[in-house]
Coordinates of C-alpha atoms in Angstrom, one line a residue:
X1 CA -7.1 13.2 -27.6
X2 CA -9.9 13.7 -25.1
X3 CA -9.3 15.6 -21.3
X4 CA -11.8 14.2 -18.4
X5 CA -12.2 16.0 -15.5
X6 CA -14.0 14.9 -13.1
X7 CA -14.5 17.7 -9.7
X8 CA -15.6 16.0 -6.4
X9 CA -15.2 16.6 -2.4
X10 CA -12.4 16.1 -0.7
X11 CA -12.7 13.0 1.4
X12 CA -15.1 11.3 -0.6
X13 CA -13.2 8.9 -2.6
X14 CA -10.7 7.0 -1.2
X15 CA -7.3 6.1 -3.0
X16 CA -8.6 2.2 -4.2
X17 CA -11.9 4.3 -5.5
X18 CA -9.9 7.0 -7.4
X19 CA -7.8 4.7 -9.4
X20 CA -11.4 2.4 -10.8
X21 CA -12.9 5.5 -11.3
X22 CA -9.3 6.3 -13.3
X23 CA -9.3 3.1 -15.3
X24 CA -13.1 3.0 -15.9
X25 CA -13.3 6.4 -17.6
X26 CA -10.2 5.7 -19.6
X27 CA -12.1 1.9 -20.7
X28 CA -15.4 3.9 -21.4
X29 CA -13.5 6.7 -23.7
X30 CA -11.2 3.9 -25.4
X31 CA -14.3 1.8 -26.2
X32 CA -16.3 5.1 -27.5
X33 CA -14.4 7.9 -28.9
X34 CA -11.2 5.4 -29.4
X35 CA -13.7 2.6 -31.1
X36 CA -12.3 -0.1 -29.4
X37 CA -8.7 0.2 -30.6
X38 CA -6.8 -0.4 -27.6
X39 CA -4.0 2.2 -29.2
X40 CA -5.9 4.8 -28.2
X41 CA -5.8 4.3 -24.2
X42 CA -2.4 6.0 -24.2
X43 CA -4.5 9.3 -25.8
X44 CA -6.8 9.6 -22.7
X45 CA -6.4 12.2 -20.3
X46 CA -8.4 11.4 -17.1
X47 CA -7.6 13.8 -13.9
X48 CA -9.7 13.8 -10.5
X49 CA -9.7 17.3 -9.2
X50 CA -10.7 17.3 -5.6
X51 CA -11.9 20.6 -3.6
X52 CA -12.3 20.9 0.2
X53 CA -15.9 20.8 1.2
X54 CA -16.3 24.4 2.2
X55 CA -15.8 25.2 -1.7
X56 CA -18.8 22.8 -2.6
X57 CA -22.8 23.4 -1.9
X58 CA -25.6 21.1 -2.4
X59 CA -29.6 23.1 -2.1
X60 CA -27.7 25.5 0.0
X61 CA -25.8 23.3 2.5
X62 CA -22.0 23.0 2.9
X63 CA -20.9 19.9 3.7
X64 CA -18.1 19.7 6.5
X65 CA -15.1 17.2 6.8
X66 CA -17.7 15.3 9.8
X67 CA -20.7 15.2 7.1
X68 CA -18.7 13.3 4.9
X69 CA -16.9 10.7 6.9
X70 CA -20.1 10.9 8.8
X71 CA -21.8 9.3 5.3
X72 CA -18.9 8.0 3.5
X73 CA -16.4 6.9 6.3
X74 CA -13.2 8.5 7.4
X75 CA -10.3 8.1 4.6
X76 CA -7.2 6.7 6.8
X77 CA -3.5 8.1 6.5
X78 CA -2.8 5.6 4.0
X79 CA -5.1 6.9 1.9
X80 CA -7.9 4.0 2.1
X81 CA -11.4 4.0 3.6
X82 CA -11.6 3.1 7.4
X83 CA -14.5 0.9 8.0
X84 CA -17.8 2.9 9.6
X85 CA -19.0 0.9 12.6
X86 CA -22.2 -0.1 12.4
X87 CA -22.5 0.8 16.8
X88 CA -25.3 2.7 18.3

């Protein structure tokens, strides 16, 4: 019975992104470890574990709420990704 956690920053994936990253990891573990046998999906343990940025650091630099929707896009209330505009 295998256990995937998988430890991003908050505000990186939206909602629609966190359930196909969900049902990809649970496809790739149910064709691997599970050989294909589509039993095995209800085995899979697949969890997302999201930390707020100030917990993270990449080479030395925190990145900040503003960082990321700066180069991911904001994640609206509903839990989906609001559209970056393109707008100089």
């Amino acid at each position: 019975m295998p256990y995937v956690t998988i430890s991003t920053v908050r505000g990186i994936l939206d909602t629609a992104q966190k359930k196909q990253l969900l049902e990809r990891v649970t496809d790739v573990l149910v064709e691997v470890e599970g050989q294909g046998n589509a039993d095995f999906r209800r085995n899979v343990w697949v969890r997302i574990e999201e930390q707020d940025p100030s917990h993270w650091s990449l080479g030395g630099m925190q990145p900040t709420p503003e960082i990321i929707a700066g180069t991911f896009g904001a994640i609206g209330a509903d839990g989906m990704r609001i559209a970056k505009s393109n707008a100089a």
